[in-house]
Amino acid sequence: EVQLVESGGGLVQAGGSLRLSCAASGFTFDDYAIGWFRQAPGKEREGVSCIGSSDGVTDFTDSVKGRFTISSDNAKNTVYLQMNSLKPEDTAVYYCAKKIWATCGSGFFKYEYDHWGRGTQVTVSS
């Protein structure tokens, strides 16, 4: 059974940092890209970042470029999202998801992800 479990969310002041983790199991971790999405209240779920398994290439949505980084520890089957210089508009539930292939490509399309975690809440106070 494929499982993705997010952790690391919490309450932080603007300008602060958090590191989210996505622990994956039930599939060959090296064969699939992993993405991070977020959903704020009343808004659509949007793509934040992705890391390819075959090439390690990363992608970020424009609003987080220069502030967020993504990395992968294949030995632990875990992907990390390091979030720095957090802003109140980063407040959302953050989800990690398994992509249906190994590379990120361009754009973040939910239909390209077939398994999702339950999410972790990130709240940034002003």
mmCIF file of C-alpha atoms in Angstrom:
data_model
loop_
_atom_site.group_PDB
_atom_site.id
_atom_site.type_symbol
_atom_site.label_atom_id
_atom_site.label_comp_id
_atom_site.label_asym_id
_atom_site.label_seq_id
_atom_site.Cartn_x
_atom_site.Cartn_y
_atom_site.Cartn_z
ATOM 1 C CA GLU A 1 0.000 0.000 0.000
ATOM 2 C CA VAL A 2 1.358 3.384 -1.015
ATOM 3 C CA GLN A 3 1.635 5.785 1.898
ATOM 4 C CA LEU A 4 2.856 9.362 2.113
ATOM 5 C CA VAL A 5 3.063 10.963 5.534
ATOM 6 C CA GLU A 6 3.822 14.639 5.987
ATOM 7 C CA SER A 7 5.244 16.155 9.145
ATOM 8 C CA GLY A 8 6.954 19.310 10.312
ATOM 9 C CA GLY A 9 4.176 21.837 10.048
ATOM 10 C CA GLY A 10 3.386 24.335 12.754
ATOM 11 C CA LEU A 11 2.987 27.963 13.709
ATOM 12 C CA VAL A 12 5.806 30.341 12.872
ATOM 13 C CA GLN A 13 6.225 34.090 12.686
ATOM 14 C CA ALA A 14 6.732 35.846 9.393
ATOM 15 C CA GLY A 15 10.352 35.621 8.359
ATOM 16 C CA GLY A 16 10.803 32.297 10.097
ATOM 17 C CA SER A 17 11.551 28.847 8.750
ATOM 18 C CA LEU A 18 10.075 25.366 8.775
ATOM 19 C CA ARG A 19 11.172 22.072 7.278
ATOM 20 C CA LEU A 20 8.484 19.720 6.112
ATOM 21 C CA SER A 21 9.123 16.015 5.648
ATOM 22 C CA CYS A 22 7.335 13.530 3.432
ATOM 23 C CA ALA A 23 7.969 9.907 4.363
ATOM 24 C CA ALA A 24 7.055 7.534 1.563
ATOM 25 C CA SER A 25 6.453 3.798 1.548
ATOM 26 C CA GLY A 26 4.802 1.079 -0.505
ATOM 27 C CA PHE A 27 6.456 1.836 -3.820
ATOM 28 C CA THR A 28 9.903 2.052 -5.389
ATOM 29 C CA PHE A 29 10.914 5.504 -4.237
ATOM 30 C CA ASP A 30 13.634 5.865 -6.864
ATOM 31 C CA ASP A 31 11.127 5.530 -9.723
ATOM 32 C CA TYR A 32 8.798 8.461 -9.083
ATOM 33 C CA ALA A 33 8.998 12.194 -8.646
ATOM 34 C CA ILE A 34 7.517 13.695 -5.499
ATOM 35 C CA GLY A 35 5.666 16.978 -5.395
ATOM 36 C CA TRP A 36 4.482 19.374 -2.721
ATOM 37 C CA PHE A 37 1.158 21.160 -2.981
ATOM 38 C CA ARG A 38 -0.663 23.499 -0.645
ATOM 39 C CA GLN A 39 -4.223 24.567 -0.084
ATOM 40 C CA ALA A 40 -5.276 27.680 1.762
ATOM 41 C CA PRO A 41 -8.839 28.092 3.059
ATOM 42 C CA GLY A 42 -11.216 28.883 0.227
ATOM 43 C CA LYS A 43 -8.568 28.435 -2.439
ATOM 44 C CA GLU A 44 -7.634 25.796 -4.961
ATOM 45 C CA ARG A 45 -4.842 23.365 -4.200
ATOM 46 C CA GLU A 46 -1.712 24.686 -5.894
ATOM 47 C CA GLY A 47 1.637 23.163 -6.730
ATOM 48 C CA VAL A 48 4.622 24.384 -4.744
ATOM 49 C CA SER A 49 7.604 22.240 -5.639
ATOM 50 C CA CYS A 50 8.705 18.984 -7.185
ATOM 51 C CA ILE A 51 11.831 16.849 -7.226
ATOM 52 C CA GLY A 52 12.565 14.299 -9.895
ATOM 53 C CA SER A 53 13.742 10.873 -8.858
ATOM 54 C CA SER A 54 15.705 10.032 -11.974
ATOM 55 C CA ASP A 55 17.448 13.343 -12.516
ATOM 56 C CA GLY A 56 17.121 15.225 -9.218
ATOM 57 C CA VAL A 57 15.829 18.217 -11.132
ATOM 58 C CA THR A 58 13.685 20.498 -9.027
ATOM 59 C CA ASP A 59 10.897 22.898 -9.824
ATOM 60 C CA PHE A 60 9.202 25.643 -7.818
ATOM 61 C CA THR A 61 6.213 27.829 -8.263
ATOM 62 C CA ASP A 62 7.195 31.461 -8.745
ATOM 63 C CA SER A 63 5.918 32.651 -5.379
ATOM 64 C CA VAL A 64 8.384 30.484 -3.432
ATOM 65 C CA LYS A 65 11.460 30.666 -5.641
ATOM 66 C CA GLY A 66 14.485 31.797 -3.673
ATOM 67 C CA ARG A 67 12.793 30.972 -0.360
ATOM 68 C CA PHE A 68 11.994 27.251 -0.527
ATOM 69 C CA THR A 69 14.280 24.360 -1.341
ATOM 70 C CA ILE A 70 13.457 20.703 -1.885
ATOM 71 C CA SER A 71 15.672 17.700 -1.308
ATOM 72 C CA SER A 72 15.456 13.950 -1.178
ATOM 73 C CA ASP A 73 17.065 11.305 1.006
ATOM 74 C CA ASN A 74 16.640 8.119 -0.986
ATOM 75 C CA ALA A 75 18.060 6.000 1.829
ATOM 76 C CA LYS A 76 15.192 7.155 4.031
ATOM 77 C CA ASN A 77 12.547 7.379 1.286
ATOM 78 C CA THR A 78 11.904 10.921 2.438
ATOM 79 C CA VAL A 79 11.546 14.254 0.682
ATOM 80 C CA TYR A 80 12.081 17.515 2.526
ATOM 81 C CA LEU A 81 10.724 20.973 1.833
ATOM 82 C CA GLN A 82 12.798 23.658 3.511
ATOM 83 C CA MET A 83 10.796 26.849 3.791
ATOM 84 C CA ASN A 84 12.625 30.063 4.671
ATOM 85 C CA SER A 85 11.516 33.695 4.873
ATOM 86 C CA LEU A 86 7.964 32.546 5.400
ATOM 87 C CA LYS A 87 5.136 34.962 4.708
ATOM 88 C CA PRO A 88 1.542 34.998 5.971
ATOM 89 C CA GLU A 89 0.414 34.097 2.450
ATOM 90 C CA ASP A 90 2.290 30.799 2.789
ATOM 91 C CA THR A 91 -0.301 29.722 5.358
ATOM 92 C CA ALA A 92 -1.961 26.544 4.087
ATOM 93 C CA VAL A 93 -2.200 22.807 4.490
ATOM 94 C CA TYR A 94 0.801 21.308 2.711
ATOM 95 C CA TYR A 95 0.498 17.969 0.950
ATOM 96 C CA CYS A 96 3.089 15.748 -0.641
ATOM 97 C CA ALA A 97 2.149 13.550 -3.548
ATOM 98 C CA LYS A 98 3.650 10.818 -5.700
ATOM 99 C CA LYS A 99 3.857 11.628 -9.368
ATOM 100 C CA ILE A 100 3.008 9.007 -11.975
ATOM 101 C CA TRP A 101 6.478 9.260 -13.522
ATOM 102 C CA ALA A 102 10.061 10.003 -12.536
ATOM 103 C CA THR A 103 10.529 13.571 -13.736
ATOM 104 C CA CYS A 104 8.893 16.844 -12.740
ATOM 105 C CA GLY A 105 8.523 18.394 -16.164
ATOM 106 C CA SER A 106 6.981 21.842 -16.192
ATOM 107 C CA GLY A 107 3.941 22.976 -14.314
ATOM 108 C CA PHE A 108 2.033 21.351 -11.487
ATOM 109 C CA PHE A 109 -0.947 19.306 -12.613
ATOM 110 C CA LYS A 110 -2.833 17.400 -9.941
ATOM 111 C CA TYR A 111 -3.872 14.689 -12.412
ATOM 112 C CA GLU A 112 -0.214 13.732 -12.749
ATOM 113 C CA TYR A 113 -0.125 12.665 -9.088
ATOM 114 C CA ASP A 114 -1.813 9.446 -8.049
ATOM 115 C CA HIS A 115 -1.244 9.234 -4.298
ATOM 116 C CA TRP A 116 -1.461 11.973 -1.689
ATOM 117 C CA GLY A 117 -0.666 12.390 1.960
ATOM 118 C CA ARG A 118 -3.120 13.796 4.485
ATOM 119 C CA GLY A 119 -1.307 17.097 4.813
ATOM 120 C CA THR A 120 0.342 19.155 7.503
ATOM 121 C CA GLN A 121 -0.784 22.611 8.582
ATOM 122 C CA VAL A 122 1.563 25.561 8.198
ATOM 123 C CA THR A 123 0.491 28.829 9.788
ATOM 124 C CA VAL A 124 2.556 31.992 9.404
ATOM 125 C CA SER A 125 1.636 34.860 11.680
ATOM 126 C CA SER A 126 2.301 38.476 10.773
#
